[in-house]
Amino acid sequence: MSDAAFLGMPSFPKAARNALADTQLRRNLAHATGTIRQKRADVVGELDDWEELREAGRAIKERTLRHLDHYLLQLEERVTAAGGQVHWARDGEEACRIVTELVRATGEREVVKVKSMATQEIGLNEALADAGIAAYETDLAELIVQLGEDHPSHILVPAIHRNRAEIREIFLRAMAEYGAAAPADLGDDPRQLAEAARQHLRDKFLRAKVGISGANFLVADTGTAVVVESEGNGRMCLTLPETLISVVGIEKTVPRWQDLEVFLQLLPRSSTGERMNPYTSTWTGTAADDGPRAFHLVLLDGGRTDTLADPIGRQALNCIRCSACLNVCPVYERVGGHAYGSVYPGPIGAILGPQLRGTSSEVDRSLPFASTLCGACYDVCPVKINIPEVLVHLRARVVDESRERRMPTPERLAMTAARWVLSEPSRLGTAQRATSAGGRLLGRRGRIGRLPGPLSAWTDARDAPVPAEESFRTWWRRTRDERT
């Protein structure tokens, strides 16, 4: 999956149609996103300065992106001075190669991971498997996805599409293949499921010599990496292994330690609906008597520099991966994350994926259109990313690129035909008469249902009224003499 959409995925409209037919999925999504929305609204409502915090977050991110070259060099200098090593990766393939070589150098054949969108983006688990290295996910939701041989469907809660009965079946079926088996009498109570995961992972935590992580933030002036999480698995991955490798997108950099004050208020409230994260881990290089003995920071570009060059599209790099936009999106709530065919689903994925990967694939060309442009995502974004603006911008890019490739789309063909008809009154009259006659044949009770062929794209989701028997042009000619 390196730097690409999920292999074999159809375009968004086709995938969304399949997802809409899954009633259990829709129930799972509606319950989960509704709960998170309400929790977020409650804790955000407690702060009188929430809008000021959002504006501060936006300003910090935009200032950082304007001077990203300076802050990245400062970050490298500080990490190196603290005993860490910095590696630069142009794309996912190079990042996977760097990480694989670092793990091989330790002589180990297994690693534990704390949730990282960047490693999913580059397909690191698959690359490690090809090299004979087993990577074990330790975040509860990521563990569910891995055991179920599934794909993540949410930025914050990758297994949001599963209910607890489904999770119980996955644990009973698959845990023994990866390590300690689930208890034979395992029920679907959340506490029992969490305890089964805890017992399954404990041996891996204590045995692993190499840990792989992402980071929510990188602080340039101190060389510090920051991970926020809710379960404690991150703390185990970051402190117990002898070697720690962190793969982080270059846009996660913030200039100063003081900037964390803003983001550590914005992120938990926007993501989990909590006032603060249960676990906030920070580390700066290495220490002789505490934590890993070797720390490697892999800074990933992977299309981010190209995105930075776009004055409108670059605001997608402000994202702090809170997932608030997913939880309010009426499209995501009904089709889930798999329909987007990407590690980054929902509104932010619809603008981030096509910029990081380009729009050469059918999936990525369709994503900017996977939105109603209702603006709910903009209203909740903690760093004020104007997602609707970027969606419209990317739609124009897709259309322009299709013209350059001379790829006729159904819409373009329809508009060409409409121009030909509307440019000549006699053609228009003929078309109106044909439409009226055809409409009366296809209509039922004054409405036209699903039409065949290309027209089904419109009528699949809406009915149309039967055209009038007499057009305005015909009526005008017939009654003009009577009026005069």
Tab-separated table of C-alpha atoms in Angstrom:
chain	number	residue	atom	x	y	z
A	1	MET	CA	0.000	0.000	0.000
A	2	SER	CA	3.047	2.257	-0.015
A	3	ASP	CA	2.005	5.852	-0.657
A	4	ALA	CA	-1.124	4.672	-2.448
A	5	ALA	CA	-4.785	4.005	-1.989
A	6	PHE	CA	-5.870	0.558	-0.814
A	7	LEU	CA	-5.088	-1.812	-3.653
A	8	GLY	CA	-8.092	-2.845	-5.676
A	9	MET	CA	-10.398	-0.167	-4.290
A	10	PRO	CA	-13.056	1.197	-6.653
A	11	SER	CA	-13.785	4.921	-6.894
A	12	PHE	CA	-15.634	6.540	-4.012
A	13	PRO	CA	-19.146	6.436	-5.549
A	14	LYS	CA	-18.932	2.682	-6.164
A	15	ALA	CA	-17.453	1.929	-2.741
A	16	ALA	CA	-19.974	4.197	-1.010
A	17	ARG	CA	-22.886	2.412	-2.691
A	18	ASN	CA	-21.679	-0.910	-1.284
A	19	ALA	CA	-21.189	0.576	2.193
A	20	LEU	CA	-24.688	2.076	2.216
A	21	ALA	CA	-26.127	-1.411	1.814
A	22	ASP	CA	-24.487	-2.547	5.079
A	23	THR	CA	-27.068	-1.680	7.731
A	24	GLN	CA	-24.912	-2.993	10.608
A	25	LEU	CA	-22.070	-0.711	9.530
A	26	ARG	CA	-24.381	2.288	9.469
A	27	ARG	CA	-25.681	1.506	12.944
A	28	ASN	CA	-22.138	1.130	14.304
A	29	LEU	CA	-21.047	4.428	12.759
A	30	ALA	CA	-24.102	6.394	13.835
A	31	HIS	CA	-23.739	5.262	17.449
A	32	ALA	CA	-19.978	5.876	17.647
A	33	THR	CA	-19.839	9.245	15.886
A	34	GLY	CA	-22.906	10.511	17.730
A	35	THR	CA	-21.333	9.656	21.094
A	36	ILE	CA	-18.032	11.347	20.223
A	37	ARG	CA	-19.801	14.463	18.880
A	38	GLN	CA	-21.721	14.919	22.102
A	39	LYS	CA	-18.635	14.437	24.291
A	40	ARG	CA	-16.719	16.975	22.215
A	41	ALA	CA	-19.539	19.526	22.400
A	42	ASP	CA	-19.679	19.186	26.195
A	43	VAL	CA	-15.974	19.807	26.849
A	44	VAL	CA	-15.614	22.513	24.195
A	45	GLY	CA	-18.562	24.352	25.745
A	46	GLU	CA	-16.623	24.619	29.011
A	47	LEU	CA	-14.021	26.982	27.495
A	48	ASP	CA	-14.809	30.648	26.986
A	49	ASP	CA	-11.687	31.076	24.848
A	50	TRP	CA	-12.209	28.118	22.489
A	51	GLU	CA	-12.296	30.292	19.377
A	52	GLU	CA	-9.137	32.088	20.494
A	53	LEU	CA	-7.429	28.716	20.961
A	54	ARG	CA	-8.480	27.663	17.446
A	55	GLU	CA	-7.078	30.864	15.996
A	56	ALA	CA	-3.831	30.411	17.937
A	57	GLY	CA	-3.497	26.845	16.641
A	58	ARG	CA	-4.078	27.971	13.065
A	59	ALA	CA	-1.556	30.807	13.380
A	60	ILE	CA	1.153	28.553	14.850
A	61	LYS	CA	0.740	25.932	12.137
A	62	GLU	CA	0.742	28.472	9.308
A	63	ARG	CA	3.802	30.264	10.657
A	64	THR	CA	5.588	26.933	10.976
A	65	LEU	CA	4.782	25.948	7.386
A	66	ARG	CA	6.061	29.298	6.082
A	67	HIS	CA	9.423	28.670	7.745
A	68	LEU	CA	9.416	24.858	7.752
A	69	ASP	CA	12.921	24.581	6.312
A	70	HIS	CA	14.341	26.557	9.247
A	71	TYR	CA	12.453	24.595	11.908
A	72	LEU	CA	13.341	21.199	10.407
A	73	LEU	CA	17.063	22.018	10.466
A	74	GLN	CA	16.726	23.257	14.033
A	75	LEU	CA	14.897	20.051	14.956
A	76	GLU	CA	17.634	17.908	13.419
A	77	GLU	CA	20.305	19.834	15.316
A	78	ARG	CA	18.520	19.471	18.660
A	79	VAL	CA	17.715	15.765	18.225
A	80	THR	CA	21.318	15.003	17.260
A	81	ALA	CA	22.669	17.011	20.203
A	82	ALA	CA	20.438	14.981	22.541
A	83	GLY	CA	21.855	11.660	21.302
A	84	GLY	CA	19.334	10.776	18.603
A	85	GLN	CA	19.844	10.199	14.872
A	86	VAL	CA	17.776	11.883	12.163
A	87	HIS	CA	17.032	10.249	8.806
A	88	TRP	CA	15.363	12.013	5.855
A	89	ALA	CA	12.953	10.088	3.625
A	90	ARG	CA	11.740	11.521	0.327
A	91	ASP	CA	8.869	9.038	0.028
A	92	GLY	CA	7.343	5.979	1.601
A	93	GLU	CA	9.622	3.537	-0.185
A	94	GLU	CA	12.717	5.249	1.187
A	95	ALA	CA	11.229	5.467	4.682
A	96	CYS	CA	10.428	1.736	4.672
A	97	ARG	CA	13.946	0.930	3.531
A	98	ILE	CA	15.488	3.059	6.289
A	99	VAL	CA	13.341	1.485	9.017
A	100	THR	CA	13.940	-2.047	7.721
A	101	GLU	CA	17.701	-1.516	7.735
A	102	LEU	CA	17.605	-0.071	11.259
A	103	VAL	CA	15.663	-3.074	12.569
A	104	ARG	CA	17.942	-5.541	10.799
A	105	ALA	CA	20.979	-3.840	12.356
A	106	THR	CA	19.656	-4.771	15.802
A	107	GLY	CA	19.404	-8.445	14.835
A	108	GLU	CA	15.748	-8.546	15.922
A	109	ARG	CA	12.897	-10.087	13.957
A	110	GLU	CA	9.905	-8.511	15.688
A	111	VAL	CA	8.852	-4.999	16.722
A	112	VAL	CA	6.033	-3.458	18.718
A	113	LYS	CA	4.259	-0.392	17.374
A	114	VAL	CA	2.290	2.440	18.862
A	115	LYS	CA	-0.367	3.867	16.557
A	116	SER	CA	1.095	5.897	13.722
A	117	MET	CA	-0.775	7.162	10.680
A	118	ALA	CA	2.536	7.776	8.895
A	119	THR	CA	3.591	4.112	9.072
A	120	GLN	CA	0.186	3.069	7.735
A	121	GLU	CA	0.512	5.659	4.978
A	122	ILE	CA	3.781	4.158	3.754
A	123	GLY	CA	2.790	0.506	4.234
A	124	LEU	CA	5.543	-0.164	6.773
A	125	ASN	CA	4.030	-3.343	8.217
A	126	GLU	CA	3.945	-4.941	4.785
A	127	ALA	CA	7.521	-3.854	4.041
A	128	LEU	CA	8.737	-5.320	7.345
A	129	ALA	CA	6.861	-8.560	6.690
A	130	ASP	CA	8.572	-8.866	3.310
A	131	ALA	CA	11.889	-8.571	5.170
A	132	GLY	CA	10.910	-11.307	7.623
A	133	ILE	CA	10.153	-8.927	10.494
A	134	ALA	CA	6.885	-9.197	12.427
A	135	ALA	CA	5.260	-5.915	13.463
A	136	TYR	CA	2.712	-6.066	16.290
A	137	GLU	CA	0.162	-3.284	16.688
A	138	THR	CA	-0.450	-2.412	20.345
A	139	ASP	CA	-3.185	0.212	20.175
A	140	LEU	CA	-6.435	-1.627	20.977
A	141	ALA	CA	-8.263	-0.519	17.842
A	142	GLU	CA	-5.215	-1.130	15.650
A	143	LEU	CA	-4.878	-4.590	17.220
A	144	ILE	CA	-8.490	-5.337	16.278
A	145	VAL	CA	-7.814	-4.252	12.689
A	146	GLN	CA	-4.621	-6.322	12.484
A	147	LEU	CA	-6.172	-9.463	13.970
A	148	GLY	CA	-9.177	-9.089	11.667
A	149	GLU	CA	-6.899	-8.668	8.609
A	150	ASP	CA	-8.815	-5.470	7.994
A	151	HIS	CA	-8.119	-1.844	7.077
A	152	PRO	CA	-8.508	1.101	9.474
A	153	SER	CA	-11.667	3.139	8.890
A	154	HIS	CA	-11.164	6.125	11.214
A	155	ILE	CA	-8.210	8.312	12.166
A	156	LEU	CA	-8.763	8.090	15.913
A	157	VAL	CA	-10.776	4.864	16.234
A	158	PRO	CA	-9.571	2.604	13.387
A	159	ALA	CA	-12.044	-0.151	14.323
A	160	ILE	CA	-15.064	2.157	14.603
A	161	HIS	CA	-16.873	-0.006	12.052
A	162	ARG	CA	-16.826	-2.984	14.438
A	163	ASN	CA	-19.186	-3.551	17.351
A	164	ARG	CA	-18.184	-5.439	20.477
A	165	ALA	CA	-19.763	-8.720	19.369
A	166	GLU	CA	-17.685	-8.634	16.190
A	167	ILE	CA	-14.549	-7.791	18.202
A	168	ARG	CA	-15.140	-10.773	20.495
A	169	GLU	CA	-15.321	-13.091	17.477
A	170	ILE	CA	-12.092	-11.649	16.057
A	171	PHE	CA	-10.246	-12.137	19.365
A	172	LEU	CA	-11.428	-15.720	19.745
A	173	ARG	CA	-10.561	-16.578	16.157
A	174	ALA	CA	-7.228	-14.822	15.643
A	175	MET	CA	-5.395	-14.029	18.890
A	176	ALA	CA	-3.786	-17.455	19.156
A	177	GLU	CA	-2.152	-16.996	15.727
A	178	TYR	CA	-0.291	-13.884	16.938
A	179	GLY	CA	0.473	-14.840	20.551
A	180	ALA	CA	-1.492	-15.521	23.722
A	181	ALA	CA	-4.964	-16.851	22.932
A	182	ALA	CA	-8.143	-15.185	24.140
A	183	PRO	CA	-9.924	-16.831	27.099
A	184	ALA	CA	-12.339	-19.519	25.927
A	185	ASP	CA	-15.171	-17.956	27.955
A	186	LEU	CA	-14.543	-14.417	26.633
A	187	GLY	CA	-17.696	-12.312	26.537
A	188	ASP	CA	-18.401	-9.069	24.714
A	189	ASP	CA	-18.238	-6.794	27.744
A	190	PRO	CA	-15.775	-3.963	26.957
A	191	ARG	CA	-13.793	-4.612	30.149
A	192	GLN	CA	-13.349	-8.280	29.275
A	193	LEU	CA	-12.255	-7.400	25.752
A	194	ALA	CA	-9.741	-4.847	27.028
A	195	GLU	CA	-8.350	-7.330	29.568
A	196	ALA	CA	-7.955	-9.984	26.851
A	197	ALA	CA	-6.009	-7.486	24.750
A	198	ARG	CA	-3.887	-6.514	27.750
A	199	GLN	CA	-2.906	-10.101	28.462
A	200	HIS	CA	-2.235	-10.751	24.801
A	201	LEU	CA	0.101	-7.750	24.502
A	202	ARG	CA	1.933	-7.913	27.831
A	203	ASP	CA	4.399	-10.606	26.734
A	204	LYS	CA	5.175	-8.679	23.544
A	205	PHE	CA	5.903	-5.493	25.487
A	206	LEU	CA	8.298	-7.285	27.837
A	207	ARG	CA	10.036	-9.228	25.056
A	208	ALA	CA	10.406	-6.629	22.307
A	209	LYS	CA	13.800	-4.977	21.807
A	210	VAL	CA	12.625	-2.572	19.097
A	211	GLY	CA	9.712	-0.149	19.221
A	212	ILE	CA	8.281	1.865	16.342
A	213	SER	CA	6.146	4.951	16.879
A	214	GLY	CA	4.785	8.030	15.248
A	215	ALA	CA	4.470	11.402	16.941
A	216	ASN	CA	1.704	13.928	17.332
A	217	PHE	CA	4.183	16.801	17.539
A	218	LEU	CA	7.911	17.471	17.111
A	219	VAL	CA	9.254	20.469	19.032
A	220	ALA	CA	12.003	22.196	17.054
A	221	ASP	CA	13.649	24.240	19.808
A	222	THR	CA	14.149	21.224	22.128
A	223	GLY	CA	14.253	18.252	19.739
A	224	THR	CA	11.368	16.651	21.626
A	225	ALA	CA	8.860	14.177	20.221
A	226	VAL	CA	5.352	13.989	21.714
A	227	VAL	CA	2.773	11.181	21.657
A	228	VAL	CA	-0.682	11.501	23.211
A	229	GLU	CA	-2.793	8.387	23.806
A	230	SER	CA	-5.447	6.917	26.052
A	231	GLU	CA	-4.413	3.338	26.876
A	232	GLY	CA	-0.812	3.308	28.104
A	233	ASN	CA	0.380	1.098	25.258
A	234	GLY	CA	2.332	4.036	23.881
A	235	ARG	CA	4.184	4.493	27.143
A	236	MET	CA	5.174	0.802	27.059
A	237	CYS	CA	6.411	1.027	23.448
A	238	LEU	CA	8.341	4.218	24.070
A	239	THR	CA	10.154	3.210	27.243
A	240	LEU	CA	10.750	-0.576	27.325
A	241	PRO	CA	12.521	-1.362	24.007
A	242	GLU	CA	16.258	-0.806	23.633
A	243	THR	CA	15.800	0.851	20.222
A	244	LEU	CA	13.060	3.331	19.338
A	245	ILE	CA	12.321	4.354	15.736
A	246	SER	CA	9.830	7.184	15.156
A	247	VAL	CA	8.423	7.806	11.671
A	248	VAL	CA	6.906	11.284	11.491
A	249	GLY	CA	5.648	13.554	8.722
A	250	ILE	CA	7.602	16.799	8.453
A	251	GLU	CA	4.430	18.852	8.996
A	252	LYS	CA	4.142	17.648	12.613
A	253	THR	CA	6.838	20.173	13.641
A	254	VAL	CA	6.015	23.079	15.967
A	255	PRO	CA	8.543	25.820	16.793
A	256	ARG	CA	8.561	26.002	20.591
A	257	TRP	CA	7.801	23.973	23.677
A	258	GLN	CA	5.298	26.659	24.701
A	259	ASP	CA	3.250	25.905	21.573
A	260	LEU	CA	2.214	22.598	23.105
A	261	GLU	CA	0.066	24.564	25.562
A	262	VAL	CA	-2.311	25.366	22.702
A	263	PHE	CA	-2.351	21.989	20.985
A	264	LEU	CA	-2.662	19.911	24.155
A	265	GLN	CA	-5.923	21.759	24.806
A	266	LEU	CA	-7.220	21.568	21.244
A	267	LEU	CA	-6.370	17.946	20.450
A	268	PRO	CA	-7.995	15.942	23.284
A	269	ARG	CA	-11.195	17.973	23.257
A	270	SER	CA	-11.538	17.672	19.486
A	271	SER	CA	-10.619	13.991	19.254
A	272	THR	CA	-11.822	12.028	22.282
A	273	GLY	CA	-13.950	14.663	23.998
A	274	GLU	CA	-11.579	14.708	26.998
A	275	ARG	CA	-10.145	17.708	28.820
A	276	MET	CA	-6.682	16.200	28.610
A	277	ASN	CA	-5.068	12.988	27.426
A	278	PRO	CA	-4.682	10.171	29.956
A	279	TYR	CA	-1.099	9.656	28.701
A	280	THR	CA	1.152	12.339	27.231
A	281	SER	CA	4.659	11.020	26.545
A	282	THR	CA	7.588	13.220	25.565
A	283	TRP	CA	11.176	12.209	24.861
A	284	THR	CA	14.283	14.087	23.821
A	285	GLY	CA	17.069	11.963	22.371
A	286	THR	CA	18.415	9.280	24.688
A	287	ALA	CA	19.525	9.025	28.306
A	288	ALA	CA	22.088	6.633	29.777
A	289	ASP	CA	19.867	5.352	32.562
A	290	ASP	CA	16.313	5.757	31.233
A	291	GLY	CA	14.387	4.543	28.198
A	292	PRO	CA	15.784	3.304	24.868
A	293	ARG	CA	19.531	3.325	24.298
A	294	ALA	CA	19.134	4.316	20.645
A	295	PHE	CA	16.619	6.741	19.123
A	296	HIS	CA	16.072	7.217	15.380
A	297	LEU	CA	13.788	9.890	13.930
A	298	VAL	CA	12.701	9.289	10.329
A	299	LEU	CA	11.332	12.522	8.835
A	300	LEU	CA	8.924	11.723	6.011
A	301	ASP	CA	8.177	14.012	3.073
A	302	GLY	CA	5.930	11.749	0.994
A	303	GLY	CA	4.333	14.529	-1.059
A	304	ARG	CA	4.228	17.099	1.716
A	305	THR	CA	6.695	19.465	0.045
A	306	ASP	CA	4.608	19.421	-3.137
A	307	THR	CA	1.492	20.126	-1.073
A	308	LEU	CA	3.273	22.992	0.649
A	309	ALA	CA	3.786	24.648	-2.747
A	310	ASP	CA	0.003	25.000	-3.236
A	311	PRO	CA	-1.226	28.239	-1.573
A	312	ILE	CA	-4.737	26.839	-1.085
A	313	GLY	CA	-4.082	23.140	-0.647
A	314	ARG	CA	-1.247	23.574	1.855
A	315	GLN	CA	-3.666	24.260	4.714
A	316	ALA	CA	-4.337	20.502	4.783
A	317	LEU	CA	-0.881	20.189	6.379
A	318	ASN	CA	-2.211	22.077	9.428
A	319	CYS	CA	-4.119	18.923	10.401
A	320	ILE	CA	-3.388	17.590	13.899
A	321	ARG	CA	-5.230	14.274	13.213
A	322	CYS	CA	-8.025	14.860	15.723
A	323	SER	CA	-10.752	13.310	13.477
A	324	ALA	CA	-13.387	15.883	14.494
A	325	CYS	CA	-14.257	16.428	10.822
A	326	LEU	CA	-15.057	12.731	10.378
A	327	ASN	CA	-17.416	12.694	13.338
A	328	VAL	CA	-19.598	15.524	11.983
A	329	CYS	CA	-19.501	14.617	8.292
A	330	PRO	CA	-22.893	13.338	7.035
A	331	VAL	CA	-21.147	11.435	4.238
A	332	TYR	CA	-18.627	9.657	6.474
A	333	GLU	CA	-21.312	8.744	9.020
A	334	ARG	CA	-23.229	6.826	6.360
A	335	VAL	CA	-20.462	5.115	4.411
A	336	GLY	CA	-17.534	4.784	6.844
A	337	GLY	CA	-13.825	5.050	6.177
A	338	HIS	CA	-13.229	2.101	3.862
A	339	ALA	CA	-15.169	3.778	1.053
A	340	TYR	CA	-12.422	6.403	0.815
A	341	GLY	CA	-9.840	3.752	-0.089
A	342	SER	CA	-7.165	5.496	1.966
A	343	VAL	CA	-5.466	5.542	5.350
A	344	TYR	CA	-6.871	9.067	5.744
A	345	PRO	CA	-10.672	8.866	5.413
A	346	GLY	CA	-13.390	11.462	5.800
A	347	PRO	CA	-13.204	15.146	4.867
A	348	ILE	CA	-9.520	15.562	5.750
A	349	GLY	CA	-8.672	12.429	3.769
A	350	ALA	CA	-10.566	13.784	0.782
A	351	ILE	CA	-8.139	16.718	0.610
A	352	LEU	CA	-4.980	15.195	2.069
A	353	GLY	CA	-4.776	11.928	0.128
A	354	PRO	CA	-5.099	13.387	-3.396
A	355	GLN	CA	-2.386	15.918	-2.571
A	356	LEU	CA	0.099	13.510	-1.009
A	357	ARG	CA	-0.436	10.812	-3.650
A	358	GLY	CA	-1.566	12.848	-6.634
A	359	THR	CA	-4.700	12.257	-8.685
A	360	SER	CA	-3.482	9.636	-11.139
A	361	SER	CA	-5.741	6.898	-9.717
A	362	GLU	CA	-9.512	6.656	-10.060
A	363	VAL	CA	-9.859	6.617	-6.264
A	364	ASP	CA	-7.900	9.824	-5.729
A	365	ARG	CA	-9.691	11.635	-8.556
A	366	SER	CA	-13.034	10.845	-6.943
A	367	LEU	CA	-12.200	11.873	-3.364
A	368	PRO	CA	-12.568	15.679	-3.746
A	369	PHE	CA	-16.163	15.002	-4.832
A	370	ALA	CA	-16.925	12.862	-1.741
A	371	SER	CA	-18.573	15.736	0.105
A	372	THR	CA	-21.775	17.754	0.269
A	373	LEU	CA	-19.759	20.944	0.989
A	374	CYS	CA	-22.023	21.544	4.010
A	375	GLY	CA	-19.120	23.147	5.918
A	376	ALA	CA	-19.569	21.207	9.176
A	377	CYS	CA	-15.941	20.025	8.950
A	378	TYR	CA	-14.692	23.635	8.799
A	379	ASP	CA	-16.801	24.610	11.798
A	380	VAL	CA	-15.293	21.939	14.077
A	381	CYS	CA	-11.698	21.904	12.853
A	382	PRO	CA	-9.504	22.955	15.802
A	383	VAL	CA	-6.969	24.638	13.507
A	384	LYS	CA	-9.530	26.157	11.104
A	385	ILE	CA	-8.699	24.226	7.937
A	386	ASN	CA	-11.173	25.430	5.323
A	387	ILE	CA	-11.850	21.960	3.980
A	388	PRO	CA	-14.705	22.992	1.628
A	389	GLU	CA	-12.431	25.572	-0.007
A	390	VAL	CA	-9.729	22.971	-0.620
A	391	LEU	CA	-12.286	20.455	-1.922
A	392	VAL	CA	-13.522	22.914	-4.540
A	393	HIS	CA	-9.915	23.772	-5.410
A	394	LEU	CA	-9.054	20.096	-5.923
A	395	ARG	CA	-12.212	19.476	-7.940
A	396	ALA	CA	-11.079	22.166	-10.361
A	397	ARG	CA	-7.646	20.529	-10.539
A	398	VAL	CA	-9.155	17.131	-11.348
A	399	VAL	CA	-11.307	18.648	-14.102
A	400	ASP	CA	-8.348	20.558	-15.565
A	401	GLU	CA	-6.161	17.450	-15.527
A	402	SER	CA	-8.835	15.374	-17.251
A	403	ARG	CA	-9.021	17.993	-19.990
A	404	GLU	CA	-5.270	17.913	-20.409
A	405	ARG	CA	-5.375	14.126	-20.732
A	406	ARG	CA	-8.345	14.501	-23.092
A	407	MET	CA	-10.306	12.020	-21.043
A	408	PRO	CA	-14.006	12.598	-21.821
A	409	THR	CA	-16.142	12.194	-18.721
A	410	PRO	CA	-19.924	11.589	-18.809
A	411	GLU	CA	-20.445	15.073	-17.415
A	412	ARG	CA	-18.254	16.641	-20.086
A	413	LEU	CA	-20.029	14.726	-22.851
A	414	ALA	CA	-23.388	15.792	-21.445
A	415	MET	CA	-22.353	19.453	-21.356
A	416	THR	CA	-21.029	19.238	-24.922
A	417	ALA	CA	-24.344	17.779	-26.064
A	418	ALA	CA	-26.267	20.454	-24.138
A	419	ARG	CA	-24.247	23.227	-25.810
A	420	TRP	CA	-25.069	21.784	-29.236
A	421	VAL	CA	-28.790	21.568	-28.430
A	422	LEU	CA	-29.075	25.009	-26.796
A	423	SER	CA	-27.219	26.805	-29.589
A	424	GLU	CA	-30.050	26.297	-32.117
A	425	PRO	CA	-33.763	27.006	-31.373
A	426	SER	CA	-35.006	24.246	-33.635
A	427	ARG	CA	-32.806	21.672	-31.875
A	428	LEU	CA	-34.029	22.871	-28.500
A	429	GLY	CA	-37.638	22.546	-29.603
A	430	THR	CA	-37.068	19.020	-30.874
A	431	ALA	CA	-35.318	18.061	-27.642
A	432	GLN	CA	-38.157	19.494	-25.541
A	433	ARG	CA	-40.783	17.545	-27.463
A	434	ALA	CA	-38.754	14.334	-27.205
A	435	THR	CA	-38.162	14.838	-23.483
A	436	SER	CA	-41.827	15.490	-22.827
A	437	ALA	CA	-42.910	12.371	-24.730
A	438	GLY	CA	-40.239	10.207	-23.121
A	439	GLY	CA	-41.028	11.528	-19.666
A	440	ARG	CA	-44.698	10.612	-19.998
A	441	LEU	CA	-43.734	7.077	-21.005
A	442	LEU	CA	-41.274	6.603	-18.112
A	443	GLY	CA	-43.201	8.486	-15.433
A	444	ARG	CA	-45.373	6.975	-12.763
A	445	ARG	CA	-47.788	9.100	-10.759
A	446	GLY	CA	-46.181	12.282	-11.984
A	447	ARG	CA	-42.603	11.239	-11.085
A	448	ILE	CA	-39.721	9.615	-12.963
A	449	GLY	CA	-37.763	7.006	-10.991
A	450	ARG	CA	-34.473	5.356	-11.909
A	451	LEU	CA	-33.351	5.921	-15.493
A	452	PRO	CA	-31.044	3.534	-17.365
A	453	GLY	CA	-27.462	4.151	-18.452
A	454	PRO	CA	-25.494	7.299	-17.605
A	455	LEU	CA	-28.623	9.091	-16.379
A	456	SER	CA	-28.830	6.669	-13.450
A	457	ALA	CA	-26.080	8.645	-11.673
A	458	TRP	CA	-28.684	11.371	-11.104
A	459	THR	CA	-31.851	9.315	-10.633
A	460	ASP	CA	-30.338	6.715	-8.282
A	461	ALA	CA	-30.687	9.176	-5.407
A	462	ARG	CA	-33.639	11.360	-6.461
A	463	ASP	CA	-36.860	11.367	-8.433
A	464	ALA	CA	-37.622	13.888	-11.163
A	465	PRO	CA	-41.004	15.352	-12.087
A	466	VAL	CA	-42.552	14.303	-15.393
A	467	PRO	CA	-41.988	17.087	-17.972
A	468	ALA	CA	-45.009	19.181	-18.895
A	469	GLU	CA	-46.901	18.049	-21.976
A	470	GLU	CA	-46.462	21.494	-23.484
A	471	SER	CA	-43.247	23.505	-23.291
A	472	PHE	CA	-43.216	27.227	-22.573
A	473	ARG	CA	-42.019	27.913	-26.137
A	474	THR	CA	-44.972	25.984	-27.591
A	475	TRP	CA	-47.425	27.672	-25.231
A	476	TRP	CA	-46.033	31.092	-26.107
A	477	ARG	CA	-46.464	30.535	-29.839
A	478	ARG	CA	-49.948	29.099	-29.377
A	479	THR	CA	-51.263	31.893	-27.168
A	480	ARG	CA	-49.400	34.891	-28.586
A	481	ASP	CA	-52.124	35.759	-31.077
A	482	GLU	CA	-54.828	35.397	-28.413
A	483	ARG	CA	-53.023	37.865	-26.119
A	484	THR	CA	-52.515	40.443	-28.854
